[in-house]
JSON list of C-alpha atoms and ligand atoms in Angstrom, two decimals:
[
{"chain": "A", "resi": 1, "resn": "MET", "atom": "CA", "xyz": [-39.44, 133.53, 158.24]},
{"chain": "A", "resi": 2, "resn": "MET", "atom": "CA", "xyz": [-42.31, 132.29, 160.52]},
{"chain": "A", "resi": 3, "resn": "ASP", "atom": "CA", "xyz": [-44.01, 133.98, 163.50]},
{"chain": "A", "resi": 4, "resn": "ALA", "atom": "CA", "xyz": [-42.31, 133.88, 166.86]},
{"chain": "A", "resi": 5, "resn": "HIS", "atom": "CA", "xyz": [-45.17, 131.65, 167.90]},
{"chain": "A", "resi": 6, "resn": "THR", "atom": "CA", "xyz": [-44.26, 128.46, 166.26]},
{"chain": "A", "resi": 7, "resn": "PRO", "atom": "CA", "xyz": [-47.27, 126.25, 165.71]},
{"chain": "A", "resi": 8, "resn": "ALA", "atom": "CA", "xyz": [-47.60, 122.60, 166.59]},
{"chain": "A", "resi": 9, "resn": "PRO", "atom": "CA", "xyz": [-45.54, 120.38, 164.23]},
{"chain": "A", "resi": 10, "resn": "VAL", "atom": "CA", "xyz": [-47.32, 119.58, 160.96]},
{"chain": "A", "resi": 11, "resn": "ARG", "atom": "CA", "xyz": [-48.91, 116.16, 160.63]},
{"chain": "A", "resi": 12, "resn": "LEU", "atom": "CA", "xyz": [-50.31, 114.07, 157.74]},
{"chain": "A", "resi": 13, "resn": "GLY", "atom": "CA", "xyz": [-53.00, 115.90, 155.96]},
{"chain": "A", "resi": 14, "resn": "ASP", "atom": "CA", "xyz": [-51.96, 119.35, 157.26]},
{"chain": "A", "resi": 15, "resn": "ALA", "atom": "CA", "xyz": [-51.18, 122.27, 155.02]},
{"chain": "A", "resi": 16, "resn": "ALA", "atom": "CA", "xyz": [-47.35, 122.75, 155.14]},
{"chain": "A", "resi": 17, "resn": "PRO", "atom": "CA", "xyz": [-46.65, 125.98, 156.87]},
{"chain": "A", "resi": 18, "resn": "ASP", "atom": "CA", "xyz": [-45.00, 128.46, 154.53]},
{"chain": "A", "resi": 19, "resn": "PHE", "atom": "CA", "xyz": [-41.50, 129.92, 155.11]},
{"chain": "A", "resi": 20, "resn": "THR", "atom": "CA", "xyz": [-38.65, 131.58, 153.34]},
{"chain": "A", "resi": 21, "resn": "ALA", "atom": "CA", "xyz": [-35.03, 130.44, 154.03]},
{"chain": "A", "resi": 22, "resn": "ARG", "atom": "CA", "xyz": [-31.45, 130.74, 152.76]},
{"chain": "A", "resi": 23, "resn": "THR", "atom": "CA", "xyz": [-30.26, 127.75, 150.84]},
{"chain": "A", "resi": 24, "resn": "THR", "atom": "CA", "xyz": [-27.42, 126.49, 148.68]},
{"chain": "A", "resi": 25, "resn": "ARG", "atom": "CA", "xyz": [-29.43, 127.60, 145.64]},
{"chain": "A", "resi": 26, "resn": "GLY", "atom": "CA", "xyz": [-30.50, 131.07, 147.01]},
{"chain": "A", "resi": 27, "resn": "ALA", "atom": "CA", "xyz": [-33.60, 132.04, 148.93]},
{"chain": "A", "resi": 28, "resn": "VAL", "atom": "CA", "xyz": [-36.35, 129.53, 148.85]},
{"chain": "A", "resi": 29, "resn": "ARG", "atom": "CA", "xyz": [-40.07, 130.03, 149.71]},
{"chain": "A", "resi": 30, "resn": "LEU", "atom": "CA", "xyz": [-41.96, 126.77, 150.33]},
{"chain": "A", "resi": 31, "resn": "SER", "atom": "CA", "xyz": [-45.04, 128.09, 148.66]},
{"chain": "A", "resi": 32, "resn": "ASP", "atom": "CA", "xyz": [-43.05, 128.57, 145.35]},
{"chain": "A", "resi": 33, "resn": "TYR", "atom": "CA", "xyz": [-43.29, 124.71, 145.09]},
{"chain": "A", "resi": 34, "resn": "ARG", "atom": "CA", "xyz": [-47.15, 124.86, 144.60]},
{"chain": "A", "resi": 35, "resn": "GLY", "atom": "CA", "xyz": [-48.17, 122.95, 141.57]},
{"chain": "A", "resi": 36, "resn": "ARG", "atom": "CA", "xyz": [-45.38, 120.40, 141.94]},
{"chain": "A", "resi": 37, "resn": "TRP", "atom": "CA", "xyz": [-44.71, 117.46, 144.20]},
{"chain": "A", "resi": 38, "resn": "LEU", "atom": "CA", "xyz": [-41.97, 117.97, 146.77]},
{"chain": "A", "resi": 39, "resn": "VAL", "atom": "CA", "xyz": [-39.87, 115.81, 148.96]},
{"chain": "A", "resi": 40, "resn": "PHE", "atom": "CA", "xyz": [-38.79, 118.03, 151.88]},
{"chain": "A", "resi": 41, "resn": "PHE", "atom": "CA", "xyz": [-36.33, 116.20, 154.18]},
{"chain": "A", "resi": 42, "resn": "SER", "atom": "CA", "xyz": [-34.03, 116.93, 157.05]},
{"chain": "A", "resi": 43, "resn": "HIS", "atom": "CA", "xyz": [-30.67, 115.33, 157.92]},
{"chain": "A", "resi": 44, "resn": "PRO", "atom": "CA", "xyz": [-28.84, 115.45, 161.25]},
{"chain": "A", "resi": 45, "resn": "ALA", "atom": "CA", "xyz": [-25.58, 117.10, 160.20]},
{"chain": "A", "resi": 46, "resn": "ASP", "atom": "CA", "xyz": [-23.16, 117.89, 157.36]},
{"chain": "A", "resi": 47, "resn": "PHE", "atom": "CA", "xyz": [-19.93, 115.98, 156.89]},
{"chain": "A", "resi": 48, "resn": "THR", "atom": "CA", "xyz": [-21.43, 112.80, 158.40]},
{"chain": "A", "resi": 49, "resn": "PRO", "atom": "CA", "xyz": [-21.20, 109.36, 156.77]},
{"chain": "A", "resi": 50, "resn": "VAL", "atom": "CA", "xyz": [-24.87, 108.26, 156.54]},
{"chain": "A", "resi": 51, "resn": "CYS", "atom": "CA", "xyz": [-26.04, 111.66, 155.45]},
{"chain": "A", "resi": 52, "resn": "THR", "atom": "CA", "xyz": [-23.36, 111.62, 152.74]},
{"chain": "A", "resi": 53, "resn": "THR", "atom": "CA", "xyz": [-24.69, 108.31, 151.34]},
{"chain": "A", "resi": 54, "resn": "GLU", "atom": "CA", "xyz": [-28.28, 109.76, 151.31]},
{"chain": "A", "resi": 55, "resn": "PHE", "atom": "CA", "xyz": [-27.21, 112.83, 149.41]},
{"chain": "A", "resi": 56, "resn": "VAL", "atom": "CA", "xyz": [-25.16, 110.79, 146.89]},
{"chain": "A", "resi": 57, "resn": "GLY", "atom": "CA", "xyz": [-28.15, 108.42, 146.49]},
{"chain": "A", "resi": 58, "resn": "LEU", "atom": "CA", "xyz": [-30.60, 111.29, 145.89]},
{"chain": "A", "resi": 59, "resn": "ALA", "atom": "CA", "xyz": [-28.23, 112.97, 143.36]},
{"chain": "A", "resi": 60, "resn": "ARG", "atom": "CA", "xyz": [-27.82, 109.74, 141.43]},
{"chain": "A", "resi": 61, "resn": "MET", "atom": "CA", "xyz": [-31.67, 109.30, 141.22]},
{"chain": "A", "resi": 62, "resn": "ALA", "atom": "CA", "xyz": [-32.30, 112.98, 140.29]},
{"chain": "A", "resi": 63, "resn": "GLN", "atom": "CA", "xyz": [-33.70, 111.95, 136.93]},
{"chain": "A", "resi": 64, "resn": "ALA", "atom": "CA", "xyz": [-36.35, 109.72, 138.61]},
{"chain": "A", "resi": 65, "resn": "PHE", "atom": "CA", "xyz": [-37.51, 112.64, 140.64]},
{"chain": "A", "resi": 66, "resn": "ALA", "atom": "CA", "xyz": [-37.56, 114.88, 137.58]},
{"chain": "A", "resi": 67, "resn": "ASP", "atom": "CA", "xyz": [-39.60, 112.37, 135.70]},
{"chain": "A", "resi": 68, "resn": "MET", "atom": "CA", "xyz": [-42.22, 112.49, 138.53]},
{"chain": "A", "resi": 69, "resn": "ASP", "atom": "CA", "xyz": [-42.05, 116.36, 138.40]},
{"chain": "A", "resi": 70, "resn": "CYS", "atom": "CA", "xyz": [-41.04, 116.11, 142.05]},
{"chain": "A", "resi": 71, "resn": "ALA", "atom": "CA", "xyz": [-38.60, 118.65, 143.56]},
{"chain": "A", "resi": 72, "resn": "LEU", "atom": "CA", "xyz": [-36.17, 117.94, 146.39]},
{"chain": "A", "resi": 73, "resn": "LEU", "atom": "CA", "xyz": [-35.47, 120.26, 149.34]},
{"chain": "A", "resi": 74, "resn": "GLY", "atom": "CA", "xyz": [-33.12, 119.40, 152.11]},
{"chain": "A", "resi": 75, "resn": "LEU", "atom": "CA", "xyz": [-32.55, 120.94, 155.54]},
{"chain": "A", "resi": 76, "resn": "SER", "atom": "CA", "xyz": [-30.14, 120.88, 158.44]},
{"chain": "A", "resi": 77, "resn": "VAL", "atom": "CA", "xyz": [-29.12, 123.16, 161.25]},
{"chain": "A", "resi": 78, "resn": "ASP", "atom": "CA", "xyz": [-25.62, 123.64, 159.75]},
{"chain": "A", "resi": 79, "resn": "SER", "atom": "CA", "xyz": [-24.67, 126.90, 158.08]},
{"chain": "A", "resi": 80, "resn": "LEU", "atom": "CA", "xyz": [-24.95, 127.67, 154.42]},
{"chain": "A", "resi": 81, "resn": "PHE", "atom": "CA", "xyz": [-21.19, 127.72, 154.14]},
{"chain": "A", "resi": 82, "resn": "SER", "atom": "CA", "xyz": [-21.02, 124.28, 155.82]},
{"chain": "A", "resi": 83, "resn": "HIS", "atom": "CA", "xyz": [-23.54, 122.93, 153.33]},
{"chain": "A", "resi": 84, "resn": "LEU", "atom": "CA", "xyz": [-21.65, 124.43, 150.43]},
{"chain": "A", "resi": 85, "resn": "ALA", "atom": "CA", "xyz": [-18.23, 122.98, 151.65]},
{"chain": "A", "resi": 86, "resn": "TRP", "atom": "CA", "xyz": [-19.92, 119.59, 152.09]},
{"chain": "A", "resi": 87, "resn": "MET", "atom": "CA", "xyz": [-21.40, 119.67, 148.67]},
{"chain": "A", "resi": 88, "resn": "ARG", "atom": "CA", "xyz": [-17.97, 120.41, 147.22]},
{"chain": "A", "resi": 89, "resn": "ALA", "atom": "CA", "xyz": [-16.49, 117.52, 149.21]},
{"chain": "A", "resi": 90, "resn": "ILE", "atom": "CA", "xyz": [-19.26, 115.18, 147.91]},
{"chain": "A", "resi": 91, "resn": "HIS", "atom": "CA", "xyz": [-18.62, 116.36, 144.33]},
{"chain": "A", "resi": 92, "resn": "ASP", "atom": "CA", "xyz": [-14.87, 115.66, 144.58]},
{"chain": "A", "resi": 93, "resn": "ARG", "atom": "CA", "xyz": [-15.19, 112.32, 146.24]},
{"chain": "A", "resi": 94, "resn": "PHE", "atom": "CA", "xyz": [-18.27, 110.90, 144.43]},
{"chain": "A", "resi": 95, "resn": "GLU", "atom": "CA", "xyz": [-18.43, 112.97, 141.22]},
{"chain": "A", "resi": 96, "resn": "VAL", "atom": "CA", "xyz": [-22.01, 113.93, 141.88]},
{"chain": "A", "resi": 97, "resn": "LYS", "atom": "CA", "xyz": [-23.38, 117.44, 141.87]},
{"chain": "A", "resi": 98, "resn": "ILE", "atom": "CA", "xyz": [-26.20, 118.18, 144.40]},
{"chain": "A", "resi": 99, "resn": "ASP", "atom": "CA", "xyz": [-28.44, 120.40, 142.36]},
{"chain": "A", "resi": 100, "resn": "PHE", "atom": "CA", "xyz": [-31.31, 120.65, 144.85]},
{"chain": "A", "resi": 101, "resn": "PRO", "atom": "CA", "xyz": [-31.39, 123.38, 147.56]},
{"chain": "A", "resi": 102, "resn": "ILE", "atom": "CA", "xyz": [-30.34, 122.69, 151.08]},
{"chain": "A", "resi": 103, "resn": "ILE", "atom": "CA", "xyz": [-31.73, 125.04, 153.80]},
{"chain": "A", "resi": 104, "resn": "GLU", "atom": "CA", "xyz": [-29.66, 126.36, 156.60]},
{"chain": "A", "resi": 105, "resn": "ASP", "atom": "CA", "xyz": [-31.75, 126.39, 159.77]},
{"chain": "A", "resi": 106, "resn": "PRO", "atom": "CA", "xyz": [-29.42, 127.48, 162.64]},
{"chain": "A", "resi": 107, "resn": "THR", "atom": "CA", "xyz": [-32.31, 128.60, 164.84]},
{"chain": "A", "resi": 108, "resn": "LEU", "atom": "CA", "xyz": [-34.24, 125.35, 164.26]},
{"chain": "A", "resi": 109, "resn": "GLU", "atom": "CA", "xyz": [-37.30, 127.50, 163.38]},
{"chain": "A", "resi": 110, "resn": "VAL", "atom": "CA", "xyz": [-38.27, 125.56, 160.23]},
{"chain": "A", "resi": 111, "resn": "ALA", "atom": "CA", "xyz": [-37.23, 122.16, 161.71]},
{"chain": "A", "resi": 112, "resn": "LYS", "atom": "CA", "xyz": [-39.42, 122.72, 164.78]},
{"chain": "A", "resi": 113, "resn": "ALA", "atom": "CA", "xyz": [-42.38, 123.72, 162.75]},
{"chain": "A", "resi": 114, "resn": "PHE", "atom": "CA", "xyz": [-42.14, 120.55, 160.71]},
{"chain": "A", "resi": 115, "resn": "GLY", "atom": "CA", "xyz": [-41.38, 118.22, 163.71]},
{"chain": "A", "resi": 116, "resn": "MET", "atom": "CA", "xyz": [-37.89, 117.51, 162.42]},
{"chain": "A", "resi": 117, "resn": "VAL", "atom": "CA", "xyz": [-36.38, 117.68, 165.95]},
{"chain": "A", "resi": 118, "resn": "ALA", "atom": "CA", "xyz": [-36.62, 114.71, 168.16]},
{"chain": "A", "resi": 119, "resn": "HIS", "atom": "CA", "xyz": [-38.64, 115.39, 171.35]},
{"chain": "A", "resi": 120, "resn": "ASP", "atom": "CA", "xyz": [-35.73, 114.11, 173.50]},
{"chain": "A", "resi": 121, "resn": "ALA", "atom": "CA", "xyz": [-33.01, 115.82, 171.50]},
{"chain": "A", "resi": 122, "resn": "THR", "atom": "CA", "xyz": [-30.07, 116.91, 173.60]},
{"chain": "A", "resi": 123, "resn": "ASP", "atom": "CA", "xyz": [-28.41, 118.83, 170.85]},
{"chain": "A", "resi": 124, "resn": "ALA", "atom": "CA", "xyz": [-29.54, 121.01, 167.92]},
{"chain": "A", "resi": 125, "resn": "SER", "atom": "CA", "xyz": [-29.47, 118.29, 165.32]},
{"chain": "A", "resi": 126, "resn": "THR", "atom": "CA", "xyz": [-32.49, 117.24, 163.31]},
{"chain": "A", "resi": 127, "resn": "VAL", "atom": "CA", "xyz": [-33.68, 113.67, 162.82]},
{"chain": "A", "resi": 128, "resn": "ARG", "atom": "CA", "xyz": [-34.10, 112.10, 159.31]},
{"chain": "A", "resi": 129, "resn": "THR", "atom": "CA", "xyz": [-37.69, 113.33, 158.56]},
{"chain": "A", "resi": 130, "resn": "THR", "atom": "CA", "xyz": [-38.97, 112.97, 155.09]},
{"chain": "A", "resi": 131, "resn": "MET", "atom": "CA", "xyz": [-42.25, 114.73, 154.10]},
{"chain": "A", "resi": 132, "resn": "VAL", "atom": "CA", "xyz": [-43.89, 114.35, 150.70]},
{"chain": "A", "resi": 133, "resn": "ILE", "atom": "CA", "xyz": [-45.94, 117.50, 149.97]},
{"chain": "A", "resi": 134, "resn": "ASP", "atom": "CA", "xyz": [-48.54, 117.50, 147.17]},
{"chain": "A", "resi": 135, "resn": "PRO", "atom": "CA", "xyz": [-49.00, 120.22, 144.59]},
{"chain": "A", "resi": 136, "resn": "ASP", "atom": "CA", "xyz": [-51.57, 121.95, 146.86]},
{"chain": "A", "resi": 137, "resn": "GLY", "atom": "CA", "xyz": [-49.09, 122.17, 149.73]},
{"chain": "A", "resi": 138, "resn": "VAL", "atom": "CA", "xyz": [-50.62, 119.39, 151.84]},
{"chain": "A", "resi": 139, "resn": "VAL", "atom": "CA", "xyz": [-48.39, 116.83, 153.65]},
{"chain": "A", "resi": 140, "resn": "ARG", "atom": "CA", "xyz": [-49.20, 113.48, 152.21]},
{"chain": "A", "resi": 141, "resn": "ALA", "atom": "CA", "xyz": [-46.52, 111.21, 153.76]},
{"chain": "A", "resi": 142, "resn": "THR", "atom": "CA", "xyz": [-44.01, 111.48, 156.53]},
{"chain": "A", "resi": 143, "resn": "THR", "atom": "CA", "xyz": [-41.27, 109.10, 157.83]},
{"chain": "A", "resi": 144, "resn": "THR", "atom": "CA", "xyz": [-38.79, 109.59, 160.64]},
{"chain": "A", "resi": 145, "resn": "TYR", "atom": "CA", "xyz": [-35.57, 107.69, 160.83]},
{"chain": "A", "resi": 146, "resn": "PRO", "atom": "CA", "xyz": [-32.87, 107.95, 163.53]},
{"chain": "A", "resi": 147, "resn": "ALA", "atom": "CA", "xyz": [-29.41, 109.40, 162.85]},
{"chain": "A", "resi": 148, "resn": "GLU", "atom": "CA", "xyz": [-27.94, 105.84, 162.79]},
{"chain": "A", "resi": 149, "resn": "VAL", "atom": "CA", "xyz": [-30.03, 104.50, 159.84]},
{"chain": "A", "resi": 150, "resn": "GLY", "atom": "CA", "xyz": [-30.08, 105.89, 156.32]},
{"chain": "A", "resi": 151, "resn": "ARG", "atom": "CA", "xyz": [-33.24, 106.09, 154.22]},
{"chain": "A", "resi": 152, "resn": "SER", "atom": "CA", "xyz": [-34.07, 104.04, 151.14]},
{"chain": "A", "resi": 153, "resn": "ILE", "atom": "CA", "xyz": [-34.10, 106.29, 148.05]},
{"chain": "A", "resi": 154, "resn": "PRO", "atom": "CA", "xyz": [-36.02, 103.78, 146.03]},
{"chain": "A", "resi": 155, "resn": "GLU", "atom": "CA", "xyz": [-38.72, 103.68, 148.75]},
{"chain": "A", "resi": 156, "resn": "ILE", "atom": "CA", "xyz": [-38.99, 107.50, 148.69]},
{"chain": "A", "resi": 157, "resn": "ILE", "atom": "CA", "xyz": [-39.43, 107.33, 144.94]},
{"chain": "A", "resi": 158, "resn": "ARG", "atom": "CA", "xyz": [-41.93, 104.48, 145.16]},
{"chain": "A", "resi": 159, "resn": "THR", "atom": "CA", "xyz": [-43.96, 106.50, 147.80]},
{"chain": "A", "resi": 160, "resn": "VAL", "atom": "CA", "xyz": [-44.11, 109.57, 145.55]},
{"chain": "A", "resi": 161, "resn": "ARG", "atom": "CA", "xyz": [-45.24, 107.42, 142.58]},
{"chain": "A", "resi": 162, "resn": "ALA", "atom": "CA", "xyz": [-47.92, 105.63, 144.68]},
{"chain": "A", "resi": 163, "resn": "LEU", "atom": "CA", "xyz": [-49.15, 109.03, 146.18]},
{"chain": "A", "resi": 164, "resn": "GLN", "atom": "CA", "xyz": [-49.40, 110.46, 142.65]},
{"chain": "A", "resi": 165, "resn": "ARG", "atom": "CA", "xyz": [-51.41, 107.41, 141.43]},
{"chain": "A", "resi": 166, "resn": "VAL", "atom": "CA", "xyz": [-53.93, 107.49, 144.32]},
{"chain": "A", "resi": 167, "resn": "HIS", "atom": "CA", "xyz": [-54.16, 111.28, 144.39]},
{"chain": "A", "resi": 168, "resn": "GLY", "atom": "CA", "xyz": [-57.49, 111.53, 142.48]},
{"chain": "A", "resi": 169, "resn": "GLY", "atom": "CA", "xyz": [-59.20, 109.04, 144.91]},
{"chain": "A", "resi": 170, "resn": "GLY", "atom": "CA", "xyz": [-60.97, 105.75, 144.09]},
{"chain": "A", "resi": 171, "resn": "VAL", "atom": "CA", "xyz": [-57.90, 103.52, 144.19]},
{"chain": "A", "resi": 172, "resn": "LEU", "atom": "CA", "xyz": [-55.37, 102.56, 146.78]},
{"chain": "A", "resi": 173, "resn": "ALA", "atom": "CA", "xyz": [-51.72, 101.33, 146.43]},
{"chain": "A", "resi": 174, "resn": "PRO", "atom": "CA", "xyz": [-51.08, 97.96, 148.03]},
{"chain": "A", "resi": 175, "resn": "ALA", "atom": "CA", "xyz": [-47.92, 96.86, 149.84]},
{"chain": "A", "resi": 176, "resn": "ASP", "atom": "CA", "xyz": [-44.85, 97.00, 147.62]},
{"chain": "A", "resi": 177, "resn": "TRP", "atom": "CA", "xyz": [-46.81, 98.61, 144.77]},
{"chain": "A", "resi": 178, "resn": "GLU", "atom": "CA", "xyz": [-44.79, 99.69, 141.74]},
{"chain": "A", "resi": 179, "resn": "PRO", "atom": "CA", "xyz": [-46.12, 101.39, 138.56]},
{"chain": "A", "resi": 180, "resn": "GLY", "atom": "CA", "xyz": [-47.86, 98.89, 136.28]},
{"chain": "A", "resi": 181, "resn": "ALA", "atom": "CA", "xyz": [-48.91, 96.55, 139.08]},
{"chain": "A", "resi": 182, "resn": "ASP", "atom": "CA", "xyz": [-52.54, 96.22, 140.13]},
{"chain": "A", "resi": 183, "resn": "LEU", "atom": "CA", "xyz": [-54.02, 98.82, 142.41]},
{"chain": "A", "resi": 184, "resn": "LEU", "atom": "CA", "xyz": [-56.91, 98.18, 144.81]},
{"chain": "A", "resi": 185, "resn": "ARG", "atom": "CA", "xyz": [-60.39, 99.66, 144.54]},
{"chain": "A", "resi": 186, "resn": "GLU", "atom": "CA", "xyz": [-61.48, 101.59, 147.62]},
{"chain": "A", "resi": 187, "resn": "PRO", "atom": "CA", "xyz": [-63.86, 99.45, 149.62]},
{"chain": "A", "resi": 188, "resn": "SER", "atom": "CA", "xyz": [-67.51, 100.08, 149.06]},
{"chain": "A", "resi": 189, "resn": "GLN", "atom": "CA", "xyz": [-69.57, 101.52, 151.95]},
{"chain": "A", "resi": 190, "resn": "THR", "atom": "CA", "xyz": [-72.97, 100.36, 150.79]},
{"chain": "A", "resi": 191, "resn": "LEU", "atom": "CA", "xyz": [-74.73, 97.08, 151.71]},
{"chain": "A", "resi": 192, "resn": "GLU", "atom": "CA", "xyz": [-75.85, 96.70, 148.08]},
{"chain": "A", "resi": 193, "resn": "ASP", "atom": "CA", "xyz": [-72.24, 96.48, 146.85]},
{"chain": "A", "resi": 194, "resn": "ILE", "atom": "CA", "xyz": [-71.24, 94.28, 149.71]},
{"chain": "A", "resi": 195, "resn": "VAL", "atom": "CA", "xyz": [-73.80, 91.58, 148.95]},
{"chain": "A", "resi": 196, "resn": "ALA", "atom": "CA", "xyz": [-73.45, 91.92, 145.12]},
{"chain": "A", "resi": 197, "resn": "GLY", "atom": "CA", "xyz": [-69.88, 90.70, 144.89]},
{"chain": "A", "resi": 198, "resn": "GLU", "atom": "CA", "xyz": [-69.27, 87.18, 143.51]},
{"chain": "A", "resi": 199, "resn": "ASP", "atom": "CA", "xyz": [-66.69, 86.40, 146.16]},
{"chain": "A", "resi": 200, "resn": "PRO", "atom": "CA", "xyz": [-67.51, 87.40, 149.81]},
{"chain": "A", "resi": 201, "resn": "SER", "atom": "CA", "xyz": [-64.28, 89.32, 149.99]},
{"chain": "A", "resi": 202, "resn": "ASP", "atom": "CA", "xyz": [-64.85, 91.37, 146.80]},
{"chain": "A", "resi": 203, "resn": "TRP", "atom": "CA", "xyz": [-66.17, 94.31, 148.70]},
{"chain": "A", "resi": 204, "resn": "PHE", "atom": "CA", "xyz": [-62.97, 94.87, 150.64]},
{"chain": "A", "resi": 205, "resn": "TYR", "atom": "CA", "xyz": [-60.34, 93.43, 148.33]},
{"chain": "A", "resi": 206, "resn": "GLN", "atom": "CA", "xyz": [-60.69, 94.13, 144.61]},
{"chain": "A", "resi": 207, "resn": "PRO", "atom": "CA", "xyz": [-57.53, 94.56, 142.49]},
{"chain": "A", "resi": 208, "resn": "VAL", "atom": "CA", "xyz": [-57.92, 96.93, 139.49]},
{"chain": "A", "resi": 209, "resn": "PRO", "atom": "CA", "xyz": [-55.32, 97.30, 136.70]},
{"chain": "A", "resi": 210, "resn": "ASP", "atom": "CA", "xyz": [-53.07, 100.31, 136.83]},
{"chain": "A", "resi": 211, "resn": "ALA", "atom": "CA", "xyz": [-54.55, 102.47, 134.00]},
{"chain": "A", "resi": 212, "resn": "ALA", "atom": "CA", "xyz": [-51.75, 105.05, 133.89]},
{"chain": "B", "resi": 1, "resn": "BEZ", "atom": "C1", "xyz": [-24.46, 110.22, 159.95]},
{"chain": "B", "resi": 1, "resn": "BEZ", "atom": "O1", "xyz": [-25.10, 110.78, 158.97]},
{"chain": "B", "resi": 1, "resn": "BEZ", "atom": "O2", "xyz": [-23.54, 109.40, 159.66]},
{"chain": "B", "resi": 1, "resn": "BEZ", "atom": "C2", "xyz": [-24.70, 110.55, 161.29]},
{"chain": "B", "resi": 1, "resn": "BEZ", "atom": "C3", "xyz": [-25.32, 111.77, 161.53]},
{"chain": "B", "resi": 1, "resn": "BEZ", "atom": "C4", "xyz": [-25.55, 112.07, 162.96]},
{"chain": "B", "resi": 1, "resn": "BEZ", "atom": "C5", "xyz": [-25.12, 111.24, 163.92]},
{"chain": "B", "resi": 1, "resn": "BEZ", "atom": "C6", "xyz": [-24.48, 109.98, 163.59]},
{"chain": "B", "resi": 1, "resn": "BEZ", "atom": "C7", "xyz": [-24.29, 109.72, 162.25]}
]
């Protein structure tokens, strides 16, 4: 567990603070995910309709996450036994097994450290925060959705794929990018390059084939 002095919530580009927590798959330490990509997400509460659809959607796309060598880690304030009972109910109703760990966070210690609690929250529930953490433990993407709107699982997968492709630097992923589509070269910062382009817009807009 973390210090009593919880730091400011993590932001894009920060090192994700380490923690250990009890989960549906035993104790988990965040730093054990080093070397892999990780989608770490919170949901407001167990046994709720929108959260159920998100979990079913994630479980059905488990192979896509495995193909990206990307682990999944969920969190809510509910207890481990509540998580387990909900997983059983999902299994029975939808015939899907939730294999990834779900953290119990009754004290909100982890959720607060990661900014997963709304600033105007009047109860102990978390919002729908999604963080993509790179193999070095750095937060590379975050989104926050309200309780009333479920996340797009294909968009989470697309974001991880795009982050993986741009990770080495030099290229950028354009809007709606999918693997195989052109990427964009990082704009040049030298006057020589800027005047050398055939088209006046070449220096800031130059598609490059996806080499992967
Ligand atoms: C839901 O997942 O359906 C939900 C969660 C919290 C509040 C309202 C809806």
